[in-house]
Tab-separated table of N, CA, C and O in Angstrom:
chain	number	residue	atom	x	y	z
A	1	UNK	N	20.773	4.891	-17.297
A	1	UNK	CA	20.224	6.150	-17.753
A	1	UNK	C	19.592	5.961	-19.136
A	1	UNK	O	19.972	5.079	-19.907
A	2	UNK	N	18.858	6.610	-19.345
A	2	UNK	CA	18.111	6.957	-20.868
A	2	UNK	C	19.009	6.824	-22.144
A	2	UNK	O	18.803	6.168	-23.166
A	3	UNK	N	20.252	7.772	-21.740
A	3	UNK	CA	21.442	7.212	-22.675
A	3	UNK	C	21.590	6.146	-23.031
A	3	UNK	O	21.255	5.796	-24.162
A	4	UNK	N	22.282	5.121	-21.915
A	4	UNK	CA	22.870	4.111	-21.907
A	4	UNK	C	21.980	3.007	-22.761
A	4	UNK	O	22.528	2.137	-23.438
A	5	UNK	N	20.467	3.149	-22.644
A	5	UNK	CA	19.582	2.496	-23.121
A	5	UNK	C	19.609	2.735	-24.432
A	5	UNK	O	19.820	1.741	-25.127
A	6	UNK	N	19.463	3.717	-24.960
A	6	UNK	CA	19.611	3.887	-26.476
A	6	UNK	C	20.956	3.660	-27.364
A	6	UNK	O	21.090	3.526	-28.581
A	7	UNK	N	22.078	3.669	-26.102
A	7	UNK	CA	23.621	3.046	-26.722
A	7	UNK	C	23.379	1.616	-26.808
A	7	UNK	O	23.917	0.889	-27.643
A	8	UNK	N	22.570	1.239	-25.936
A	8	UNK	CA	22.411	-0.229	-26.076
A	8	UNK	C	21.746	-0.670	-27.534
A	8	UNK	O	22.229	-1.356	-28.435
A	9	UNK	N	20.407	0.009	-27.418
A	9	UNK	CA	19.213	0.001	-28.203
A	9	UNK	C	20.377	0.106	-29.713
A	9	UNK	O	20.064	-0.643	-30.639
A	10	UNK	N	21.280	0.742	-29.859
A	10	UNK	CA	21.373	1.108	-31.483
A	10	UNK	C	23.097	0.595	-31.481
A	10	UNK	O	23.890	1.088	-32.283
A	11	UNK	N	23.498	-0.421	-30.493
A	11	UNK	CA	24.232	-0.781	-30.286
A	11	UNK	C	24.232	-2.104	-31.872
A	11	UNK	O	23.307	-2.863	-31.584
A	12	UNK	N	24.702	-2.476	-32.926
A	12	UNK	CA	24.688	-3.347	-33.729
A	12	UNK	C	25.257	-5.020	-33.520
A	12	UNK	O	26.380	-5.372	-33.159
A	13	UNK	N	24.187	-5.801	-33.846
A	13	UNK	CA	24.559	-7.537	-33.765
A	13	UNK	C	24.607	-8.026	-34.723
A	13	UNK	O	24.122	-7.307	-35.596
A	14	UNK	N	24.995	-9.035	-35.113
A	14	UNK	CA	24.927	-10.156	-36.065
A	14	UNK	C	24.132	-10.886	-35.878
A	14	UNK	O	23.092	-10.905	-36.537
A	15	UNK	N	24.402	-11.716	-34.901
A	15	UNK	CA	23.222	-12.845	-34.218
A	15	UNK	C	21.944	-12.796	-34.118
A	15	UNK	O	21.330	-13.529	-34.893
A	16	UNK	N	21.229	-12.035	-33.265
A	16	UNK	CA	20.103	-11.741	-33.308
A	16	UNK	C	19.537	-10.735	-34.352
A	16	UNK	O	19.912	-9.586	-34.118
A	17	UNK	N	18.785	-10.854	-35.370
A	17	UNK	CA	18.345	-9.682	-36.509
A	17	UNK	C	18.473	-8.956	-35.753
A	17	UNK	O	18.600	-9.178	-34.549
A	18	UNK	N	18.467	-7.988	-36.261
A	18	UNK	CA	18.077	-6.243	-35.866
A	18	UNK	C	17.436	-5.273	-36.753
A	18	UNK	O	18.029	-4.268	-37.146
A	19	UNK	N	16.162	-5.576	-37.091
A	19	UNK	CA	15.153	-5.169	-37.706
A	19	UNK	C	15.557	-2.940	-37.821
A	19	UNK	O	15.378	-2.221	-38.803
A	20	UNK	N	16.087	-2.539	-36.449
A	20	UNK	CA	16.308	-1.351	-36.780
A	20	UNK	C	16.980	-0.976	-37.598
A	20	UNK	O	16.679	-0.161	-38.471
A	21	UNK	N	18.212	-1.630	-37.407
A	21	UNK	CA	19.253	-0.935	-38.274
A	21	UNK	C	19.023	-0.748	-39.893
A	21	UNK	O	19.664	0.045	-40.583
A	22	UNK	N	17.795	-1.791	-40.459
A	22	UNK	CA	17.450	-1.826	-41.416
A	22	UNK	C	16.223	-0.605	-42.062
A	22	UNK	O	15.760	-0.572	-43.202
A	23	UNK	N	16.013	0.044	-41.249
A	23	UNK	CA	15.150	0.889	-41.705
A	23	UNK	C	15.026	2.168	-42.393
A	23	UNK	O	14.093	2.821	-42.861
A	24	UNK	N	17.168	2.392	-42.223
A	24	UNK	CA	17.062	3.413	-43.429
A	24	UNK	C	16.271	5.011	-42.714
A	24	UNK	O	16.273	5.186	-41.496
A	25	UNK	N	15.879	5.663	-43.324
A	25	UNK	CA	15.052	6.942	-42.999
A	25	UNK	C	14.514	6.658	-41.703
A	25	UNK	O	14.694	7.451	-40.778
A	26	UNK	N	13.801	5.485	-41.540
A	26	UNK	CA	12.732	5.427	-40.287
A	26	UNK	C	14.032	5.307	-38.883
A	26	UNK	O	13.950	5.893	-37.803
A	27	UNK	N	14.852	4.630	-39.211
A	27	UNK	CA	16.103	4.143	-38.495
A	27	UNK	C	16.833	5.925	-38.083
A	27	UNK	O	17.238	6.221	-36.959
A	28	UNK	N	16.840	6.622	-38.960
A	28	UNK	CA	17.299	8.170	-38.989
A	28	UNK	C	16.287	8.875	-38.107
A	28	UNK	O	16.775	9.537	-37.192
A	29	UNK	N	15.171	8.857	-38.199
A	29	UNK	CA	14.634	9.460	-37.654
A	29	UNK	C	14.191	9.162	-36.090
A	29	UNK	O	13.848	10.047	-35.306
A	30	UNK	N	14.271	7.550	-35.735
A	30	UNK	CA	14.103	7.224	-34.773
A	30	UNK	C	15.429	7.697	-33.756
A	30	UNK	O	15.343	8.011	-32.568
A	31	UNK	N	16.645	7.646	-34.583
A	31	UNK	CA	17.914	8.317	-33.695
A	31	UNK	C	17.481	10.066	-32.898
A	31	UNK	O	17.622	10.750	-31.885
A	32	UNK	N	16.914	10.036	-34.209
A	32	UNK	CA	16.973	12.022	-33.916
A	32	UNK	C	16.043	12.250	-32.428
A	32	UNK	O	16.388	12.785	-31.374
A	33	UNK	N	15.006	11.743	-32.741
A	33	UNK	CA	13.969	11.295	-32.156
A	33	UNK	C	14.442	11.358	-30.281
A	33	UNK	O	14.410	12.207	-29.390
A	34	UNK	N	14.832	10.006	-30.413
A	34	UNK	CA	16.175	9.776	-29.146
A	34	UNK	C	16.663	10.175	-28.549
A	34	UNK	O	16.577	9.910	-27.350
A	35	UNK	N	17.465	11.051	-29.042
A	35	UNK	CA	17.910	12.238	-29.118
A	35	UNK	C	17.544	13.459	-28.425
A	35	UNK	O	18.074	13.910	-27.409
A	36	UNK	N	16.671	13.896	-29.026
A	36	UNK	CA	15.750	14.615	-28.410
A	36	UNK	C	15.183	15.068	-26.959
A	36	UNK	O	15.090	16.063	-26.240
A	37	UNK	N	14.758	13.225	-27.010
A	37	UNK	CA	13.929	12.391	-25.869
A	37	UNK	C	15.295	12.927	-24.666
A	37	UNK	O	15.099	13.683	-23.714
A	38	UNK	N	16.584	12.329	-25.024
A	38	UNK	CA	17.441	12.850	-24.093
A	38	UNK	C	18.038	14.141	-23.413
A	38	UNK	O	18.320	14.404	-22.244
A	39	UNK	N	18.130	14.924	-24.728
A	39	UNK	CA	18.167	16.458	-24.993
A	39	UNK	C	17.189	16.669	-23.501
A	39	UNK	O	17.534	16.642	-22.320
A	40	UNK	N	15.732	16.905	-24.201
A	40	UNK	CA	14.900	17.272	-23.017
A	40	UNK	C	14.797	17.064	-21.641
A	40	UNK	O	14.617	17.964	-20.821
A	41	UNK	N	14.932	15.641	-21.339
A	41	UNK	CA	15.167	15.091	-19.877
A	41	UNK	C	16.247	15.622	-19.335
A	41	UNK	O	16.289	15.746	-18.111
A	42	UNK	N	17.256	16.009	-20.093
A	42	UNK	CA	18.651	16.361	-19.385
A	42	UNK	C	18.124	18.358	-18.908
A	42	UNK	O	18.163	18.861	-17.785
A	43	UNK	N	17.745	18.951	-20.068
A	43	UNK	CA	17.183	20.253	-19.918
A	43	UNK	C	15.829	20.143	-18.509
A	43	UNK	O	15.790	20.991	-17.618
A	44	UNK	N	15.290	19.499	-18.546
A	44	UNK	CA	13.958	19.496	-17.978
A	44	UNK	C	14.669	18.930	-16.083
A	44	UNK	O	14.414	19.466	-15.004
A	45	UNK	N	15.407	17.927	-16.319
A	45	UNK	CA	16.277	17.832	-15.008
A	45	UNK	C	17.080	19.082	-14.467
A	45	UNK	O	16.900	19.306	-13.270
A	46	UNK	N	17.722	19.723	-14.971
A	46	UNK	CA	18.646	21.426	-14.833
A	46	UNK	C	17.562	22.477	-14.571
A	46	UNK	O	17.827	23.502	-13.943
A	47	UNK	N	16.249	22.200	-15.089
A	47	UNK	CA	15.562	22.909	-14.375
A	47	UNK	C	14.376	23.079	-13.628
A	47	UNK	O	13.691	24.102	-13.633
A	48	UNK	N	14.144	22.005	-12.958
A	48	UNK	CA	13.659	21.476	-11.943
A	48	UNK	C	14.924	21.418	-10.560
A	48	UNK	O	14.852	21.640	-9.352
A	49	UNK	N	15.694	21.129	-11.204
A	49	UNK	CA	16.668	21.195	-9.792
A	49	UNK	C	17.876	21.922	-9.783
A	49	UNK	O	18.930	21.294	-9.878
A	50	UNK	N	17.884	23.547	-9.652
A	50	UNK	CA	18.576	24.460	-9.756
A	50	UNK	C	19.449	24.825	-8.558
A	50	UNK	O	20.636	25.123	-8.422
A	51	UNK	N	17.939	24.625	-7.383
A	51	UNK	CA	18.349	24.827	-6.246
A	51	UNK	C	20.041	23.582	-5.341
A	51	UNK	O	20.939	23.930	-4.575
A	52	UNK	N	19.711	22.166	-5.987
A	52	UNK	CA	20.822	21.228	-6.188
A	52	UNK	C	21.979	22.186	-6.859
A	52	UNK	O	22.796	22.828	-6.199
A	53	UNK	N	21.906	22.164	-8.122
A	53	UNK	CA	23.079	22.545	-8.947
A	53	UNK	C	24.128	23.922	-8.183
A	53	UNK	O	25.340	24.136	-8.152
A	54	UNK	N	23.030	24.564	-7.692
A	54	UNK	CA	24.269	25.692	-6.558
A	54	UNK	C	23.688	26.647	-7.889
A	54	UNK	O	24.700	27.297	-8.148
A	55	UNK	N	22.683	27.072	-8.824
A	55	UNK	CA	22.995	27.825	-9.411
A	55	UNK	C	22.668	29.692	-8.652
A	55	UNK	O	22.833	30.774	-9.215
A	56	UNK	N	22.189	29.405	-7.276
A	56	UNK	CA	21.903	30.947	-6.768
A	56	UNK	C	23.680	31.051	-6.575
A	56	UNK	O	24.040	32.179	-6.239
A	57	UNK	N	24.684	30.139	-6.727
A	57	UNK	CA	26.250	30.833	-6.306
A	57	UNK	C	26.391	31.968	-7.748
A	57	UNK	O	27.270	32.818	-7.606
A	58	UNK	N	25.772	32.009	-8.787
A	58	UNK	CA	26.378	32.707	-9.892
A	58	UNK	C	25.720	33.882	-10.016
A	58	UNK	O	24.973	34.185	-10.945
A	59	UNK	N	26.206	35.033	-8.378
A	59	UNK	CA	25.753	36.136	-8.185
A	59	UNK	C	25.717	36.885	-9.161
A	59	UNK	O	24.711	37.477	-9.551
A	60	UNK	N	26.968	36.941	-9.722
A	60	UNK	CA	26.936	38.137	-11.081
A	60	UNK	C	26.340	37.620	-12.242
A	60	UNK	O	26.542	38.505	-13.074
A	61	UNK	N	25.578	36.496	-12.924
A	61	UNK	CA	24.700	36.387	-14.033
A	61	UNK	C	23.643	37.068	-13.586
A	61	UNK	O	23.187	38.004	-14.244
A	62	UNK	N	22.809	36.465	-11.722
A	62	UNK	CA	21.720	37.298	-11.166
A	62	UNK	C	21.508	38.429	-11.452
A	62	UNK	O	20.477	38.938	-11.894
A	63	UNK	N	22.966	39.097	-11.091
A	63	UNK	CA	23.146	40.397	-11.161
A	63	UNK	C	22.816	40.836	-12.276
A	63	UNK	O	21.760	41.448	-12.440
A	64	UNK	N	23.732	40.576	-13.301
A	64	UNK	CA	23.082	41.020	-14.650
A	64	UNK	C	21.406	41.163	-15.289
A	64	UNK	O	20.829	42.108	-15.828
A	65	UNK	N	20.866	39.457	-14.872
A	65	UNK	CA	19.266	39.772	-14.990
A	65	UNK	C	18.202	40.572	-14.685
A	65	UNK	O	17.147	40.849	-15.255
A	66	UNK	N	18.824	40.940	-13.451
A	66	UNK	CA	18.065	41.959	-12.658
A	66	UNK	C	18.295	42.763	-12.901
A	66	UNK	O	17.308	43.440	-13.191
A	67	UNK	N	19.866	43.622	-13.065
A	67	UNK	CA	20.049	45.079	-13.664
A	67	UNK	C	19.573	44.761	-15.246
A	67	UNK	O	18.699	45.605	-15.444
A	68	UNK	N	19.662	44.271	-15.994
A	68	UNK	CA	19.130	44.282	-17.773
A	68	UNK	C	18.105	44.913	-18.074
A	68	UNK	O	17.915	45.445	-19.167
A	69	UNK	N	16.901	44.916	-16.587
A	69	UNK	CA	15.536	45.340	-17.332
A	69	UNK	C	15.421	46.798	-15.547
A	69	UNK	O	14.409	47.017	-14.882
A	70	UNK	N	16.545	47.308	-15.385
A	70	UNK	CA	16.327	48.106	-14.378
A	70	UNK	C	16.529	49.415	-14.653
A	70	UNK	O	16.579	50.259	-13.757
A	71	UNK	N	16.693	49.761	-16.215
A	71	UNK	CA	16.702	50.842	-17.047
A	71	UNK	C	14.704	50.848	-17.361
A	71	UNK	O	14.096	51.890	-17.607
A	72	UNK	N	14.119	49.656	-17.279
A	72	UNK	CA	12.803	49.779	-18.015
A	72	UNK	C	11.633	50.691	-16.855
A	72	UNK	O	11.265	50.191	-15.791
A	73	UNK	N	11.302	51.726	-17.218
A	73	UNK	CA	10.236	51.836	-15.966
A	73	UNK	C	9.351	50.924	-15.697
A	73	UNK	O	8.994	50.490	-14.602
A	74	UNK	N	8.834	50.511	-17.305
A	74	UNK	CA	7.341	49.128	-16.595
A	74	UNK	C	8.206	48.139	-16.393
A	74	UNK	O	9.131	47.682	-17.065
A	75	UNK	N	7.590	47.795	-14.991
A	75	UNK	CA	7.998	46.145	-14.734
A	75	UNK	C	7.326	45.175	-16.062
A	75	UNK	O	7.886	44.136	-16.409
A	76	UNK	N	6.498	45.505	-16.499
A	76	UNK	CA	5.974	44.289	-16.791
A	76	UNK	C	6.650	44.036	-17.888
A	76	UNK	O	6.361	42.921	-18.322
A	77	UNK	N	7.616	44.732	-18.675
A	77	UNK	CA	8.885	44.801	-19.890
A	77	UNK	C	9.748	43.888	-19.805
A	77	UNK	O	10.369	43.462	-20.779
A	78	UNK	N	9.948	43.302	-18.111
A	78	UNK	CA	10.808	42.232	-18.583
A	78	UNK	C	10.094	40.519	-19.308
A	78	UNK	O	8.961	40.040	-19.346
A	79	UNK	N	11.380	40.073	-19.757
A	79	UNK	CA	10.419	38.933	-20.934
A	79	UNK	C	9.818	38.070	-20.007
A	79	UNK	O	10.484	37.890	-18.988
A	80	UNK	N	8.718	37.475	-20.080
A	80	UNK	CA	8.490	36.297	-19.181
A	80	UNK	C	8.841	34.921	-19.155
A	80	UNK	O	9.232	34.200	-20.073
A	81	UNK	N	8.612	34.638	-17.787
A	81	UNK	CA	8.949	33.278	-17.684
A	81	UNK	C	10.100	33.691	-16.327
A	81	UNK	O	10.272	34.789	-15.797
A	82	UNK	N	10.847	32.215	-15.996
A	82	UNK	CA	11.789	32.610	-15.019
A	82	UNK	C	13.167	32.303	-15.844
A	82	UNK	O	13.023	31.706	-16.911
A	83	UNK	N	14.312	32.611	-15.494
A	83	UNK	CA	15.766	32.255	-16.014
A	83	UNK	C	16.334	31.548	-15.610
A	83	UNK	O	16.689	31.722	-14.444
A	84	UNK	N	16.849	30.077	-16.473
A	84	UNK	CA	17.159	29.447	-16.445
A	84	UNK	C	18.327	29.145	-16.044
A	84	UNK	O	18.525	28.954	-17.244
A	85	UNK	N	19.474	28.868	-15.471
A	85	UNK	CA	21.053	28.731	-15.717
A	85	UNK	C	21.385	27.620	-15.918
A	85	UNK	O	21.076	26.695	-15.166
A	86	UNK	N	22.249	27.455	-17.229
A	86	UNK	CA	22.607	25.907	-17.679
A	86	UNK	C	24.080	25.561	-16.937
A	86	UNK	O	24.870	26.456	-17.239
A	87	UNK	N	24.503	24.881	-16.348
A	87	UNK	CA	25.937	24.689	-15.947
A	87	UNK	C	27.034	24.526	-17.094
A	87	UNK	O	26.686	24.497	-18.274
A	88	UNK	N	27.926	24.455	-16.836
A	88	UNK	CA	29.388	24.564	-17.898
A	88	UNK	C	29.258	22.823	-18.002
A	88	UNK	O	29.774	22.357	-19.018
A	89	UNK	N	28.916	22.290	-17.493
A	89	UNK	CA	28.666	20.623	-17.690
A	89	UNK	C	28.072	20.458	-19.124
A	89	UNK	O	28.577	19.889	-20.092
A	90	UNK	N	26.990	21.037	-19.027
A	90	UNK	CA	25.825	21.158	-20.178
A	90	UNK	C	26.701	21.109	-21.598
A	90	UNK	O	27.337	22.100	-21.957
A	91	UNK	N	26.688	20.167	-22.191
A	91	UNK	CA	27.386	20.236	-23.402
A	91	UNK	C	26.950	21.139	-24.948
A	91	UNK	O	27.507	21.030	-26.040
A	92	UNK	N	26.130	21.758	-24.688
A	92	UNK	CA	25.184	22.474	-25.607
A	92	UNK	C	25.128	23.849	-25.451
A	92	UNK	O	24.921	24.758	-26.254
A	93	UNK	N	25.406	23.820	-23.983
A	93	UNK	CA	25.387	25.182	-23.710
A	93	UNK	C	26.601	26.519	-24.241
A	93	UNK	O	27.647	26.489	-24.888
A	94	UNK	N	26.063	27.257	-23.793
A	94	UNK	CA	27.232	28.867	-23.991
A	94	UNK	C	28.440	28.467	-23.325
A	94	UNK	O	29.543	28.204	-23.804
A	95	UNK	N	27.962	28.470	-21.914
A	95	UNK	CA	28.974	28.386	-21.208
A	95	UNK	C	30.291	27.454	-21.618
A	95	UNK	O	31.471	27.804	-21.635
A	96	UNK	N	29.671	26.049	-21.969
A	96	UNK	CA	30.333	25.170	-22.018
A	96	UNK	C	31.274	25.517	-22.875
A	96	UNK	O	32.427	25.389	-22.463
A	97	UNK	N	31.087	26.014	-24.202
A	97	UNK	CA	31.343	26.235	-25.655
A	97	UNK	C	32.502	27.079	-25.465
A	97	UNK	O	33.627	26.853	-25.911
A	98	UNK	N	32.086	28.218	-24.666
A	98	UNK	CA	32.610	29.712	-24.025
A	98	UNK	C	34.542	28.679	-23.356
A	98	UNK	O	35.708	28.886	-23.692
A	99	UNK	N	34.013	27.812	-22.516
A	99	UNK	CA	35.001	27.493	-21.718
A	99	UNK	C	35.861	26.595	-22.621
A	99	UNK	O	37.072	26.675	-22.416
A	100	UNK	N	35.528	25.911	-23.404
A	100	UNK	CA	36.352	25.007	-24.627
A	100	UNK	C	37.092	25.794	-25.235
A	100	UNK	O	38.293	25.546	-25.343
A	101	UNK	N	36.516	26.946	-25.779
A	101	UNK	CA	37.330	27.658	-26.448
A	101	UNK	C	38.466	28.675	-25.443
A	101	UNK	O	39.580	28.922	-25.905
A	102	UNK	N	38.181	29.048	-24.481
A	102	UNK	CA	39.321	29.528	-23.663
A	102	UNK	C	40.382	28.342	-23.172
A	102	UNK	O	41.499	28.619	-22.735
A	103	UNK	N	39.941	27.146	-23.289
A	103	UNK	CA	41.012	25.837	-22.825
A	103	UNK	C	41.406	25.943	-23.994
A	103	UNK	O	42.569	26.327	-23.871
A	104	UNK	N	41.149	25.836	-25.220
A	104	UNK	CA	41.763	25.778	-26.913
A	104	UNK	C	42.732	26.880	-26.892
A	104	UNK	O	43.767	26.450	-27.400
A	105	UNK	N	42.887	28.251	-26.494
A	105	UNK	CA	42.997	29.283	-26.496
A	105	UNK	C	44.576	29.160	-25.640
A	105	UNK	O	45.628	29.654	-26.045
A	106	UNK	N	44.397	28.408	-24.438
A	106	UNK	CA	45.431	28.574	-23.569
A	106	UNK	C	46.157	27.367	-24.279
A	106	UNK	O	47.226	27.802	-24.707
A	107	UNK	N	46.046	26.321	-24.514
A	107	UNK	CA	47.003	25.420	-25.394
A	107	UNK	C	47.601	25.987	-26.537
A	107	UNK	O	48.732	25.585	-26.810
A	108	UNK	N	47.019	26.938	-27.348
A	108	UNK	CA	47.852	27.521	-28.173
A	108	UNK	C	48.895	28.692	-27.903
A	108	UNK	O	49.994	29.035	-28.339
A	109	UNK	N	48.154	29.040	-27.142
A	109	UNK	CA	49.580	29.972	-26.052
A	109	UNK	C	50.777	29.277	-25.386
A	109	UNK	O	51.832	29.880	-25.186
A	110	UNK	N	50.608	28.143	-25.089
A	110	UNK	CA	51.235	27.673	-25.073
A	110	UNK	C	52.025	26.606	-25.579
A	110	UNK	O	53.231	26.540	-25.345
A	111	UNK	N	51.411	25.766	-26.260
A	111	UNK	CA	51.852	25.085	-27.232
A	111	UNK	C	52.484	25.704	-28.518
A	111	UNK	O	53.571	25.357	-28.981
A	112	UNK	N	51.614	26.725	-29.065
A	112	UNK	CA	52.037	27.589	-30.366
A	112	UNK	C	50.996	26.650	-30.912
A	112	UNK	O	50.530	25.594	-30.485
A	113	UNK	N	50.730	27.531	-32.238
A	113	UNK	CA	50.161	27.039	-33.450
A	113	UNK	C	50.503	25.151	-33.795
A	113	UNK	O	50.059	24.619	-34.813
């Protein structure tokens, strides 16, 4: 994967120079960069293939989208574009964030402080 390549890529040697690691700012920015590059492919994969992910099972978000703008008389009020759904996989996402903190939540209930 794209990952794995850039774990490699910024992976550090002795042996062979490694001209990157030396670059300081340019070295910073080429990470972010990377980054990015991955960010997007992972976003741009989730939504291209929605119909895979099962995201028509999450009747009640639907639900919500569709009732949100069913107070508006003009159709044309709702925002454009189509809606996206990120899975709880998605490490960036709401959801995900949403569900960490209810697993954090139940360990302290039970664990205690």
């Amino acid at each position: 994967s794209q990952a794995q390549f850039y774990r490699h890529r910024f992976a550090y040697r002795t042996e062979p120079f490694s001209p990157i690691h030396y670059g300081r700012k340019l070295f910073q920015q080429y990470a972010v960069d990377s980054w990015v590059r991955i960010e997007s492919n992972r976003l741009n994969y989730i939504r291209l293939n929605q119909a895979q992910l099962r995201a028509h099972r999450y009747m009640g978000l639907m639900d919500h989208f569709e009732n949100e703008n069913a107070g508006n008389i003009d159709p044309d009020a709702r925002p454009p574009g189509k809606p996206v759904i990120l899975p709880s996989s998605f490490v960036s996402g709401p959801r995900y964030m949403k569900q960490n903190y209810q697993d954090a939540m139940a360990m302290v209930t039970k664990f205690g402080k």
